[in-house]
Amino acid sequence: MRLQTLLRTPSMHHMRVIAGKRGLKREINNIGMIESPDIADFLKADQFLITNGYPFINTTTDPTTLIKAMHAANCAGLGFKDHRYVDHLPKAVLDLADELAFPIIITPGDELISETMRKMLSVILKSQTDELSRIVNANQSLADLLLKDPSHATVLNKCSEILDHALFLMDSHFRVVSGSQSLPVTRATLTDFLRNQTNIDYFNLHTRTTVTYQHLELTITPLFSAYKENKAFVGIVNLDPGNSTDQMLTQVVLNTLSFVNSRVDMLNESAFRNQSGFYLNVMDGGISNDLVNKTLKAQAIEPSTKFHCATILVTTSHQTLLSNHLLEQVQQLTLWFIKEYQAPVIAFSLKQQLVLLINAEQNAQHFLTALVDFIQPKLDKAARLIVGYSYSTLPLTELATTYNEAAEALALSKNSPHAITIYRPKYVKELISLIPANEAKSFVERVLGGLVSGISAHEQLNLLNTLYGYFYYHQNIAEVAGHLEIHRNTVIYRLKKVEKMLTLNLDDPEQTQTLEMAVLLWHNQASQK
């Protein structure tokens, strides 16, 4: 209890404060008696000492020395028995007490010090008993309330009533999501102040902090959370840090709101898993397009909206399977980042990957770069975040297509010095280069082998170049002739010679297709040489 509260009780009305009145808000929880000048070696915080003044007579000990020591130890105050060995304290002592806001109190002269101590202890004990009873009742009241699964507002109002201070609840982005009825400002105004007008690094805020807003003192404390990346905060208006009862009740309130917040975490995690299951079914074709569109409309998403698909993976040099902790960390950091910047992005998990659906109106490269820059420094040094994303932007009914592009881009990221890779559509030349060299060589020899018999290498090369030009220019004889700088009749002659040597008909689509593939493979081999 506070010293000023103790002095207001009827049994203490004979005491009078002669110095240090500004310090009457000091806490007092035990009483001691000065029997020797060396008491300074045994001082305790919140302790009130009483003396008849005798220890200061005929000694070299100055009362100012004791007052300074008691102030440094955060003692409650010093009492002198009235009209005993010290009738009048020196002015220097009283001035020092006023300067330090350290109370000096005259206790009744017609009462034994032991009786004065008994009365004071009796008041303190009753106060502590009342405090304990109030805390127990508050704890039980909140526990009973939680069993009814109340809303945030109901819990917050009850906590505010118990603590007798206005409260507000913030999410991990310092946005005020709920406030007690007694909150003197609007949530929007408070959110703007906390997010935009303070320099608080709320992502890394792990301890209590205090800020002043207009005439209000706001004490902000992080709540316990299952995921530190998704912690919430509670703000208390004009909390008295020196009031022990307030501090204990505050802890009861923090425990209650932390429990509520942890329950929200679990519900959010369950919702995330359900969402992941939904999008996996969309990808596998297990959900009709009508149901997909209906679900999107329920989420206020236009079904025709197009998305990039991105896949995120954490790799390490020493682990094949990643720890659940690392995967959860990346997931929570990603979800925090999306919500912090209110990005039009949907997230779900697939095995050890995180999949993002990025609205086509969002610059995917910019968003993913910012995301990687945010997450990578927070991971273990051995962990590397890589991302692959689709070239195409398609509606969610085509999720399988964009996901396959993203997955292929992600595979390229593993061997790339860059963290982010976009899928690059493969053209015919690139696809041909993926055919194993031995298989390509065997195919060319089987299809074009007839061109090597009975002619020179020079003529063979002329025939192959003519064939390549024939297919490259979509069978336009004039363009082939112009490119090779020969007469069009020469082109026709060479093509007929090829038909005869290979015993095929260039008007047959199937034979032409096979021949074109062989010529492309030959040209690719020649280019590599």
GROMACS .gro file of C-alpha atoms in nm, residues 278-279 289-305 346 396:
model
   21
  278PHE     CA    1  -0.898  -2.601  -5.014
  279TYR     CA    2  -0.632  -2.472  -5.253
  289ASN     CA    3  -1.505  -2.436  -6.085
  290ASP     CA    4  -1.847  -2.326  -5.959
  291LEU     CA    5  -1.751  -2.408  -5.600
  292VAL     CA    6  -1.414  -2.235  -5.644
  293ASN     CA    7  -1.587  -1.920  -5.771
  294LYS     CA    8  -1.845  -1.934  -5.492
  295THR     CA    9  -1.569  -1.962  -5.229
  296LEU     CA   10  -1.378  -1.670  -5.381
  297LYS     CA   11  -1.688  -1.451  -5.377
  298ALA     CA   12  -1.736  -1.537  -5.008
  299GLN     CA   13  -1.382  -1.403  -4.953
  300ALA     CA   14  -1.468  -1.086  -5.149
  301ILE     CA   15  -1.244  -1.195  -5.439
  302GLU     CA   16  -1.371  -1.160  -5.794
  303PRO     CA   17  -1.354  -1.509  -5.958
  304SER     CA   18  -1.204  -1.364  -6.277
  305THR     CA   19  -0.909  -1.220  -6.083
  346ILE     CA   20  -0.321  -1.542  -5.054
  396LEU     CA   21  -0.747  -1.968  -5.962
   0.00000   0.00000   0.00000
